[in-house]
Coordinates of C-alpha atoms and ligand atoms in Angstrom, one line a residue:
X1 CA 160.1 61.8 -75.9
X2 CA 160.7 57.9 -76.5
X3 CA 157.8 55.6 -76.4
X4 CA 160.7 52.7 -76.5
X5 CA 160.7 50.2 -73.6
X6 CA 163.3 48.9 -71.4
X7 CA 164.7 45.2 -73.6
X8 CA 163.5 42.1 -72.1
X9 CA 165.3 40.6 -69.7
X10 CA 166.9 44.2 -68.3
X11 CA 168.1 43.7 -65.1
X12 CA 166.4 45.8 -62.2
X13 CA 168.0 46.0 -58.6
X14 CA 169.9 48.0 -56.3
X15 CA 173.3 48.6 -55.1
X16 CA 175.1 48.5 -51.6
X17 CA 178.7 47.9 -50.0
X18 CA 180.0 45.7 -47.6
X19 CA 181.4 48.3 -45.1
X20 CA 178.2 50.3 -45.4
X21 CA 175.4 48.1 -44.4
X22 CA 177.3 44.6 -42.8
X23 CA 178.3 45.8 -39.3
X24 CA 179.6 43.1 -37.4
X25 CA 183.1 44.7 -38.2
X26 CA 185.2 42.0 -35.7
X27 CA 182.7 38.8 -36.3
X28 CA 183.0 36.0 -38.3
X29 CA 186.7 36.5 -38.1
X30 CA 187.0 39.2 -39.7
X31 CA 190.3 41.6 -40.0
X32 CA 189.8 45.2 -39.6
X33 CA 189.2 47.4 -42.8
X34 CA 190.1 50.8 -43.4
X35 CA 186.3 51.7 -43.4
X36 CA 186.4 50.8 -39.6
X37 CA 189.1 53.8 -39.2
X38 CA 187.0 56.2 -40.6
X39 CA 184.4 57.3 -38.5
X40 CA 183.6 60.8 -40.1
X41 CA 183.9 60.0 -43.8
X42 CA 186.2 61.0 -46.3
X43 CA 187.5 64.4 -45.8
X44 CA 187.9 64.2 -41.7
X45 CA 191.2 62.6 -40.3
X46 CA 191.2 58.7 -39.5
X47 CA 191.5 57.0 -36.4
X48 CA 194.2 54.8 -35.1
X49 CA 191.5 52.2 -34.1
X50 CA 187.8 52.0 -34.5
X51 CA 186.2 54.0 -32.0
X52 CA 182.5 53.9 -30.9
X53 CA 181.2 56.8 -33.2
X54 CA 181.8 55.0 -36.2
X55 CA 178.3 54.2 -37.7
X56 CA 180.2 51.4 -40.0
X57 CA 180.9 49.3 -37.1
X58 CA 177.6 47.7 -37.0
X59 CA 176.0 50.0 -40.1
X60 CA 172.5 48.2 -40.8
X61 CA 173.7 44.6 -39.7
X62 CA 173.0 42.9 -42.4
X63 CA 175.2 41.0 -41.9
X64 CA 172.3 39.2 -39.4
X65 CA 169.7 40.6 -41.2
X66 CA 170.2 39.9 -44.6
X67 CA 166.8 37.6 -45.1
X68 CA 165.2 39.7 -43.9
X69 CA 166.5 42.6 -46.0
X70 CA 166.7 40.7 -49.2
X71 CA 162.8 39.3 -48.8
X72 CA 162.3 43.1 -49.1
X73 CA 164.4 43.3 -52.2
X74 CA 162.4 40.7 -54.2
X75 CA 159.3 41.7 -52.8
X76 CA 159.9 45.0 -55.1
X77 CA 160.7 42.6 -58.1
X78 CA 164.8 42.5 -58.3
X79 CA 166.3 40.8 -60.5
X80 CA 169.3 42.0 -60.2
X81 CA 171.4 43.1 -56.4
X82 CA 174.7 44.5 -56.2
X83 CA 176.4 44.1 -53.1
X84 CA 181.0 43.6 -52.3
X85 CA 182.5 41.5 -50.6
X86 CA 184.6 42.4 -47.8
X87 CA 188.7 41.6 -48.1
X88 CA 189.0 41.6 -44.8
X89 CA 186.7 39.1 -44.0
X90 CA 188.3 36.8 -46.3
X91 CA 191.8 37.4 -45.8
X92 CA 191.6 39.2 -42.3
X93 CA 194.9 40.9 -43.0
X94 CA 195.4 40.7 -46.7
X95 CA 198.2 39.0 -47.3
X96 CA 197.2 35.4 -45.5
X97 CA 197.9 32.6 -48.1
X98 CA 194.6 30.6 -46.6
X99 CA 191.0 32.3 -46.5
X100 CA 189.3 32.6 -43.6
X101 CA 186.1 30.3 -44.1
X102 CA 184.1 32.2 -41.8
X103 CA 183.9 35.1 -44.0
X104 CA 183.4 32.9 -47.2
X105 CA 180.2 30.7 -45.5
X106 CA 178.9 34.0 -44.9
X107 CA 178.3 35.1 -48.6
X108 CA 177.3 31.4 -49.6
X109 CA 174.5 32.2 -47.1
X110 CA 174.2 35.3 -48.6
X111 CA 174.1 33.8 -52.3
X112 CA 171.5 31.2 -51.1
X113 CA 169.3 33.9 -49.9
X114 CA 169.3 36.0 -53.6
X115 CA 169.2 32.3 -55.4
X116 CA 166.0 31.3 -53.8
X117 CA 163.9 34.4 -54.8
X118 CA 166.0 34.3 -58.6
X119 CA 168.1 37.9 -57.5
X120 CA 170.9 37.8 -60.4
X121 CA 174.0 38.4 -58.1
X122 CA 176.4 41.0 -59.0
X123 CA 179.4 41.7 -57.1
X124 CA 182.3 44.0 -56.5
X125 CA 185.8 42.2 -55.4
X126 CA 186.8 45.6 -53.7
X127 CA 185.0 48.8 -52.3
X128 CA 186.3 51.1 -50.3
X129 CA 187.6 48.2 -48.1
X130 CA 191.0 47.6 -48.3
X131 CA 192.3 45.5 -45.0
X132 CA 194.3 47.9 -42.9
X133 CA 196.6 45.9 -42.3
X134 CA 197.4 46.5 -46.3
X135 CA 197.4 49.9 -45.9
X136 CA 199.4 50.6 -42.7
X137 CA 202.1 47.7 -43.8
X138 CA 202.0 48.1 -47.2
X139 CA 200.9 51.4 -48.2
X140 CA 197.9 49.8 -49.9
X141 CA 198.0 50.6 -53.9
X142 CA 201.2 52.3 -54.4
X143 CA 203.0 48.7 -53.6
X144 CA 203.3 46.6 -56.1
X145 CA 202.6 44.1 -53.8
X146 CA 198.6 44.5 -53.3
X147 CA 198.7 42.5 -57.0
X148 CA 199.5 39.8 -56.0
X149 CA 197.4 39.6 -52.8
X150 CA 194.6 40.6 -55.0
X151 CA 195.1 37.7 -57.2
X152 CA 195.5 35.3 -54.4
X153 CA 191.9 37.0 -52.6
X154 CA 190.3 36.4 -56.6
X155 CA 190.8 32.9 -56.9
X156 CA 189.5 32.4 -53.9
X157 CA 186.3 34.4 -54.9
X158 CA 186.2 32.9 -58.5
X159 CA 186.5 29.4 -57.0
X160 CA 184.3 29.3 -54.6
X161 CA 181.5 31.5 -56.1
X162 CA 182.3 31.3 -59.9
X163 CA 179.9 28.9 -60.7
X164 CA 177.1 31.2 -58.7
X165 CA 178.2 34.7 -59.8
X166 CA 177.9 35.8 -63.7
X167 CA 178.5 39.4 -62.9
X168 CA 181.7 41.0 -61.6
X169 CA 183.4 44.5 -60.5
X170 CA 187.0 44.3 -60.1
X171 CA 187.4 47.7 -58.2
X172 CA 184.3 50.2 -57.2
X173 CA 184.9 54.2 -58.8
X174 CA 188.6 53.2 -59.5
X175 CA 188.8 56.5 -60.9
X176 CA 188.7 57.6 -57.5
X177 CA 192.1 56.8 -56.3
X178 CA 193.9 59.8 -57.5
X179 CA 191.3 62.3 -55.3
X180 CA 190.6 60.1 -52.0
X181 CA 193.9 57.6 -51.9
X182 CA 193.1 56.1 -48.6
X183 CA 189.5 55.4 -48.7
X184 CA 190.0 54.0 -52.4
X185 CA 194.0 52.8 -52.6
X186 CA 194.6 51.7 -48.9
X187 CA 196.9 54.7 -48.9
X188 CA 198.2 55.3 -46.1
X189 CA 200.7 57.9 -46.4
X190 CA 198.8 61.3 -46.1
X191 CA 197.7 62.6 -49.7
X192 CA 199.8 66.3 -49.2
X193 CA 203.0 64.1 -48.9
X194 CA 201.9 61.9 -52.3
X195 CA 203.7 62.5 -55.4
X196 CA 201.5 62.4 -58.7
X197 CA 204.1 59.5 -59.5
X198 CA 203.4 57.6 -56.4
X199 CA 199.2 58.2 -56.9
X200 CA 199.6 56.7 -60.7
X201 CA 201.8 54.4 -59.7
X202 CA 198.5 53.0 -57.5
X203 CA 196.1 53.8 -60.3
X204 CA 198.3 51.3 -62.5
X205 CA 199.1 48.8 -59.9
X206 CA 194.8 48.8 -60.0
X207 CA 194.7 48.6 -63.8
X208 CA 197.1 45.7 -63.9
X209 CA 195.0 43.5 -61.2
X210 CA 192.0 44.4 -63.1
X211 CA 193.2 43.0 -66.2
X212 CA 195.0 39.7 -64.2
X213 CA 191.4 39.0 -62.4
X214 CA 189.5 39.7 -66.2
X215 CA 192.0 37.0 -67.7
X216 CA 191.6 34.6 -64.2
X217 CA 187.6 34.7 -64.9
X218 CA 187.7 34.3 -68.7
X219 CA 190.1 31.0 -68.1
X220 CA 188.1 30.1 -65.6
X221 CA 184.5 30.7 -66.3
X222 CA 184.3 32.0 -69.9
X223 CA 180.9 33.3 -69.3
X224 CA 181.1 35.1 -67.0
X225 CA 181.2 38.7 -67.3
X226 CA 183.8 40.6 -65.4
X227 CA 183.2 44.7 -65.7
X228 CA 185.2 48.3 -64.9
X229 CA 183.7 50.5 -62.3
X230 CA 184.2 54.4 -62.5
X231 CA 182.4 57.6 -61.2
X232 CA 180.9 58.9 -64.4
X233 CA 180.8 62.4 -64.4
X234 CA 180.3 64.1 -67.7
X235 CA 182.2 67.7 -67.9
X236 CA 180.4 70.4 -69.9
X237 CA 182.0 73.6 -70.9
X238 CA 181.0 76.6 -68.9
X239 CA 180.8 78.9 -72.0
X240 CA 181.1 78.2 -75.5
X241 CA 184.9 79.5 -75.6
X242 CA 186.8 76.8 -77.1
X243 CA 189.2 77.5 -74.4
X244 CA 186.6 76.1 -71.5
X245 CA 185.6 73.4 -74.2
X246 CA 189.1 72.2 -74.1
X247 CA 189.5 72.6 -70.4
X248 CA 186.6 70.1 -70.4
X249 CA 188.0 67.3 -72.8
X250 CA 191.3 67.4 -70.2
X251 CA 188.8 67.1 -66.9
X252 CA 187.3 64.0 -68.8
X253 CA 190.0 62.8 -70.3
X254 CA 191.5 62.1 -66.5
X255 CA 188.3 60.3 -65.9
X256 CA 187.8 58.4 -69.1
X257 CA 191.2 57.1 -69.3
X258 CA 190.5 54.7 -66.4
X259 CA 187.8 53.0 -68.7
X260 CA 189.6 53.5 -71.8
X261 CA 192.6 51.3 -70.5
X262 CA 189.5 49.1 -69.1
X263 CA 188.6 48.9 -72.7
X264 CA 191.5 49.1 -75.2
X265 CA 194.0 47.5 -72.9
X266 CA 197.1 49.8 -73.1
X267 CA 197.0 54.1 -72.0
X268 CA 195.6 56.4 -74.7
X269 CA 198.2 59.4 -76.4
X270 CA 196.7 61.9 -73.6
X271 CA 197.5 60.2 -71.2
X272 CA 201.1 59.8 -71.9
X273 CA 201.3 62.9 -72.7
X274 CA 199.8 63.9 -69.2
X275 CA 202.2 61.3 -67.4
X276 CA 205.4 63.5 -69.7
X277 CA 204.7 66.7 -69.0
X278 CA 203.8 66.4 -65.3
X279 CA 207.1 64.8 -64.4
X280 CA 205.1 61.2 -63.7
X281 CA 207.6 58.3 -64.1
X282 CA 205.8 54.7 -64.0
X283 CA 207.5 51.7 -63.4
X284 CA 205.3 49.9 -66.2
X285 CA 206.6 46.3 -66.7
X286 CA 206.7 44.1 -70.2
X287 CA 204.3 41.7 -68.6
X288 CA 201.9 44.6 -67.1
X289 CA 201.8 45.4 -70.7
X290 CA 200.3 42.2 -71.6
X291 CA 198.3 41.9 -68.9
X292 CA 196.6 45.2 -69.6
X293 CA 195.4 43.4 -73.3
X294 CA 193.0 41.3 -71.2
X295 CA 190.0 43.9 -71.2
X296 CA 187.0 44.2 -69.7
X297 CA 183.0 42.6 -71.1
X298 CA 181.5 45.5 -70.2
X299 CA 181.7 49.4 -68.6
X300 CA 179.4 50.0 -64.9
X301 CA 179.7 53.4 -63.6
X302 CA 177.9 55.5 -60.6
X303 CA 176.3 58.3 -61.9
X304 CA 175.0 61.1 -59.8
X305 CA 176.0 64.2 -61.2
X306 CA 177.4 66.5 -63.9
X307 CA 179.8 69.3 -64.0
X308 CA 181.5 72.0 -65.7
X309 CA 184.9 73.6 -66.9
X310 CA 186.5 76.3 -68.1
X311 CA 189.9 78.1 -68.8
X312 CA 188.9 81.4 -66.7
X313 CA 190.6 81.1 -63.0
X314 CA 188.6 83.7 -62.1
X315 CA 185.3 81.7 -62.6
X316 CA 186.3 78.6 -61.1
X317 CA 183.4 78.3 -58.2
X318 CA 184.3 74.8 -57.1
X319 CA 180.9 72.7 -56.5
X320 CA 180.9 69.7 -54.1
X321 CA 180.3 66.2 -55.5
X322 CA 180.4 63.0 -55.4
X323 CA 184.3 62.8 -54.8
X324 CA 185.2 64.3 -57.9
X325 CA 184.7 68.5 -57.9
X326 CA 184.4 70.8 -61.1
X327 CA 182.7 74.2 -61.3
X328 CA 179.2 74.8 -60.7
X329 CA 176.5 74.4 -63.2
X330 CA 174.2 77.9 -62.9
X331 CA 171.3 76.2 -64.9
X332 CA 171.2 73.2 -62.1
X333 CA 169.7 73.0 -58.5
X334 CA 171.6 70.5 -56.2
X335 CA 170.5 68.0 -53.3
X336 CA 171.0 68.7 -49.8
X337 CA 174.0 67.6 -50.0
X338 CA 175.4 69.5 -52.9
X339 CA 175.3 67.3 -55.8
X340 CA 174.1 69.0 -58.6
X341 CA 170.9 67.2 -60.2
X342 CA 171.2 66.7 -63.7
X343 CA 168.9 63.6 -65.5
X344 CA 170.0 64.7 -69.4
X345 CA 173.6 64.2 -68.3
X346 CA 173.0 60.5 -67.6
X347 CA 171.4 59.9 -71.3
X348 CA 174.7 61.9 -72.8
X349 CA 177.3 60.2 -70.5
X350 CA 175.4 56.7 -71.5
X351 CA 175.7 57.5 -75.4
X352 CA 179.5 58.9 -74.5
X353 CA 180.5 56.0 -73.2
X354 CA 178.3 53.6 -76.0
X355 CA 180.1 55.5 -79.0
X356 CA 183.6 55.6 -77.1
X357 CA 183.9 52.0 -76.4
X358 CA 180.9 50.1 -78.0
X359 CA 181.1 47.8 -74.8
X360 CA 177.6 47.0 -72.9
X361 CA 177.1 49.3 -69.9
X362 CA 175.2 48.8 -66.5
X363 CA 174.5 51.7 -64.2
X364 CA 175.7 50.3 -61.2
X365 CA 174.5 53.4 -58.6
X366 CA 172.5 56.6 -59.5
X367 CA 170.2 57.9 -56.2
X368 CA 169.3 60.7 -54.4
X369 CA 170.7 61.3 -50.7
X370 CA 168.2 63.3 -48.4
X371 CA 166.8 63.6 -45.5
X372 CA 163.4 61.3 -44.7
X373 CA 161.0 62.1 -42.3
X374 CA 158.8 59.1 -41.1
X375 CA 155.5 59.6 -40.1
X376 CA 152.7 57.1 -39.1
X377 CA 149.4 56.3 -41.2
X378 CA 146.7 53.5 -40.6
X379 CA 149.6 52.1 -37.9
X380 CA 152.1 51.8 -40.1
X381 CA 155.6 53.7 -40.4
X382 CA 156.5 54.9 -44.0
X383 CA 158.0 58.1 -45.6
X384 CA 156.5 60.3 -48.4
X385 CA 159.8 60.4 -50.2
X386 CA 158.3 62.3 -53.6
X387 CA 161.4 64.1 -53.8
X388 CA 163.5 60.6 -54.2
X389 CA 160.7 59.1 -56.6
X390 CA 160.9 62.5 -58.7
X391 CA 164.8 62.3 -59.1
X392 CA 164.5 58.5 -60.1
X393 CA 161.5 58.9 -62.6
X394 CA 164.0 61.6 -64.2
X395 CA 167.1 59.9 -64.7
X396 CA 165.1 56.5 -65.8
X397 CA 163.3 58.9 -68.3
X398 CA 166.5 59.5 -69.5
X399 CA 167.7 56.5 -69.6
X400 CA 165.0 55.2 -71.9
X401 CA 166.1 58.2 -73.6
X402 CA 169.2 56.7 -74.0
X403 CA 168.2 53.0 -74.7
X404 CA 166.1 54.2 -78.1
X405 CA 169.6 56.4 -78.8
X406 CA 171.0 53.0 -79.3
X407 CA 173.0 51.7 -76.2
X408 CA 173.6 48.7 -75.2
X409 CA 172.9 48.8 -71.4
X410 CA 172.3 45.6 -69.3
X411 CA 170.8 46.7 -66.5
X412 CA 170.3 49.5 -63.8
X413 CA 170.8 49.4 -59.6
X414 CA 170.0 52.5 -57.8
X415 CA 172.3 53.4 -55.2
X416 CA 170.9 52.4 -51.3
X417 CA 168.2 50.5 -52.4
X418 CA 168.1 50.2 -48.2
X419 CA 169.1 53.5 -46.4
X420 CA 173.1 52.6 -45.4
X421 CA 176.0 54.7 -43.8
X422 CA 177.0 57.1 -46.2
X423 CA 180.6 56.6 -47.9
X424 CA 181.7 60.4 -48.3
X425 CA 180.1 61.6 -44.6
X426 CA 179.5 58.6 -42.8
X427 CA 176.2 59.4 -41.9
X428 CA 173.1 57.7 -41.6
X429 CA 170.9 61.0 -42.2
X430 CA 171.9 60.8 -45.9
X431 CA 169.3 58.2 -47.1
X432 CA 169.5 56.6 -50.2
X433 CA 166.7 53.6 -49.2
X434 CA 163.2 52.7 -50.9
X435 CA 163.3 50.9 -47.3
X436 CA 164.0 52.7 -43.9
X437 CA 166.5 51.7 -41.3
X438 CA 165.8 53.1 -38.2
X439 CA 168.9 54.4 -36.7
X440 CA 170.4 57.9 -37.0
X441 CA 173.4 59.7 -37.1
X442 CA 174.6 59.2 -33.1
X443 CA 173.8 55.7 -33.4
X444 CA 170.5 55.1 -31.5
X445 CA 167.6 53.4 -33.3
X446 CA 165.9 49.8 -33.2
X447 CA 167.5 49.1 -36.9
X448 CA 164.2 48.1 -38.0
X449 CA 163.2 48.1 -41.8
X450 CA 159.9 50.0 -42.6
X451 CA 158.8 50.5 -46.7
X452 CA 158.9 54.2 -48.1
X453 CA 156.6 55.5 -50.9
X454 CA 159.1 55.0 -53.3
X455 CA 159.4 50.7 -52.2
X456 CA 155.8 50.8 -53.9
X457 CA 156.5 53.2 -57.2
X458 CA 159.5 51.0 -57.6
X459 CA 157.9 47.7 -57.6
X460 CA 155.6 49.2 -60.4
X461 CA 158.5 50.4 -62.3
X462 CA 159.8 47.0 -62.3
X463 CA 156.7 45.5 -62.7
X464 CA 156.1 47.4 -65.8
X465 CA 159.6 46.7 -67.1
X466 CA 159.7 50.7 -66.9
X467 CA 156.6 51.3 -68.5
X468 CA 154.9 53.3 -64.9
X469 CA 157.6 55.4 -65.6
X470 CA 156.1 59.4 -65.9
Ligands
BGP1 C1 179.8 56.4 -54.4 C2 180.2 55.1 -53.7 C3 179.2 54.5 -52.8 C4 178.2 55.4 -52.2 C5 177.8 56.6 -53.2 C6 177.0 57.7 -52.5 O1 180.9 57.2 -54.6 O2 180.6 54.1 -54.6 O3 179.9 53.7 -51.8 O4 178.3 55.7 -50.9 O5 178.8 57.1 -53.8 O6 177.8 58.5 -51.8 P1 177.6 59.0 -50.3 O7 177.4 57.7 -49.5 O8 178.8 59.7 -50.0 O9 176.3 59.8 -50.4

């Protein structure tokens, strides 16, 4: 083991979503989102309109609560805190040509707030919050027509934040489009009836407004530091048979192409290969071509889990995971939830991605979602949450691991860093937080914030610039 430490100046936070902690869905002016159709999550059917079981509606309310909420975060030492905008607060129904300056006051609050305790801002233009109106009208991503309303929604951002925001996410796990199209792409029409053409057609319409709002903040700001944002998920071979080995490279190769374009600016030989020989037709322009050349400063990714492959139907025992599914690992336990645990995969998908692109990286989510139990001591409220400190300690081990390999990584936010409405389930039980909301999974609770175990160890960690780690 390494006795390197974290590089100065490594930025330490945590990471969060508009739709999953804001509330205050139809405040401020805001439009509707898809989030506030969803009520159960990603795999159960959406509503027409939001209905009173959706946790999202009101989530944590930060959108009132947010000094209190990011006192808490500095008081644990951030330096760094990852957070999205919503669309639809800005442009209620997408495709407005003025903002709404409701929405935009709010996050100048909210900017203020992380200014005065010197919280490095980093933020992600979309996640998982496509106005509905873009999806019912449009048919989100598969129109070429979300570009442009994109554009028009990221000079609005750049302008008015540009000079207060360094760090930038153009689209959260865009890899994620091709598996959940309406949660990620604003697709509306139902996934059986998509064509493979009509889900890459999204992924490029994506890739090209990622490029056009990387060349809009390098005009504008040049330095500021716009960044791709895809689930990592590093596929392992389930036996040593070059067959499953080369099942693998394919299962990572339709990941890795999303960052690859990120990175290179135009689709790698696989994947036009891919695009041939499963019929998919793309209506790629000469100017999408040049628009793709504007590539990213640097690669973020979530990172939760690893997975396997292989070549022999008969072994293909599907594990769940975090959106993306492979075969199950038999040397790895898994959460509550399913996701396999795996801290040496993070230290090989960091040195992966290092020697693919030789871009800097940021970890941009990595946490453990589990069920707390909070229990009183001395008159206070607080969790013994070992089990999350455990799975941290691991993958920051790893990490450091990974740092003394050689990579270039900027900085590190764990997922939740206050417990939030889950993205996959929509529920409140799956905790992610160093910080406790009070409210469960039918909606009762007084929302307030009480400090875990792991608010404390964290603090140290960052104290320590990693040092405490175990
Ligand atoms: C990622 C999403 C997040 C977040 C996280 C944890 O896929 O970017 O929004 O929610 O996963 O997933 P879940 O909330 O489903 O536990």
């Amino acid at each position: 083991m390494t006795n390197a430490t974290f590089p100065d100046g490594f930025l330490w936070g945590g990471a969060t979503a508009a739709n999953q902690i804001e509330g205050a869905y139809d405040q401020g002016g805001k439009g509707l989102s898809i989030q506030d159709v969803m009520p159960r999550g990603v795999s159960a059917p959406r509503t027409v309109r939001p209905t009173p079981d959706n946790l999202k509606l009101e989530a944590i309310d930060f959108y009132h609560r947010y000094p209190q909420d990011i006192a808490l975060f500095a008081e644990m030492g951030f330096t760094v805190f990852r957070f999205s905008i919503a669309w639809s607060r800005i442009f209620p129904r997408g495709d407005e040509t003025e903002p709404n300056e409701e929405g935009l006051a709010f996050y100048d609050r909210v900017l203020d707030e992380l200014e005065k305790y010197g919280i490095e801002p980093l933020v992600t233009i979309s996640h998982y919050e496509t106005p509905l109106y873009l999806a019912e009208t449009y048919d989100g991503w598969v129109n070429r027509d979300l570009i442009g309303f994109y554009e028009r929604y990221v000079r609005v951002l750049f302008e008015r934040y540009g000079a207060r925001v360094k760090y930038w996410l153009t689209f959260n796990e865009i890899n994620s489009v091709l598996h959940i199209p309406f949660m990620s792409g604003g697709i509306n029409t139902p996934r059986e009836q998509l064509r493979p053409s009509d889900l890459y057609q999204a992924v490029h319409h994506e890739l090209v407004a990622s490029a056009l709002a990387t060349r809009i903040s390098h005009e504008m700001f040049p330095d500021n530091k716009v960044g791709c944002m895809v689930i990592s998920m590093p596929t392992y071979p389930l036996t040593p048979d070059p067959l499953d080995v080369l099942e693998a490279l394919h299962a990572d190769h339709l990941n890795l192409m999303f960052s690859d374009v990120h990175t290179r600016g135009y689709y790698p030989g696989y994947a036009l290969r891919y695009f041939r020989e499963h019929g998919i037709k793309l209506d790629i322009t000469d100017e999408d071509r040049a628009l793709l050349a504007h590539t990213v400063d640097f690669v973020s990714f979530s990172y939760y889990m690893s997975t396997c492959e292989t070549a022999d139907a008969s072994k293909k025992t599907v594990s769940r995971g975090n959106i993306l599914t492979g075969v199950a690992n038999p040397t790895l336990e898994a959460s509550e939830w399913g996701w396999q645990i795996d801290p040496v995969g993070l230290r090989i998908v960091l040195n992966q991605f290092w020697d693919r692109w030789q871009k800097p990286l940021f970890i941009v989510e990595n946490g453990l979602g589990a069920k707390d139990e909070l229990v009183e001591v001395d008159g206070e409220l607080t969790v013994f949450d070992d089990y999350r400190i455990a799975y941290l300690n691991d993958h920051l081990v790893q990490v450091r691991e990974a740092i003394a390999d050689g990579v270039e990584l900027w900085g590190y936010t764990t997922w939740g860093p206050i417990d939030l409405v889950s993205a996959s389930t929509a529920q409140m039980s799956k905790r992610y937080g160093f910080i406790y909301v009070d409210r469960n999974d039918d909606g009762t609770g007084t929302l307030e914030r009480y400090r875990k175990k792991s608010f404390h160890w964290y603090r140290e960690v960052i104290a320590s610039n990693g040092a405490s780690l175990t």
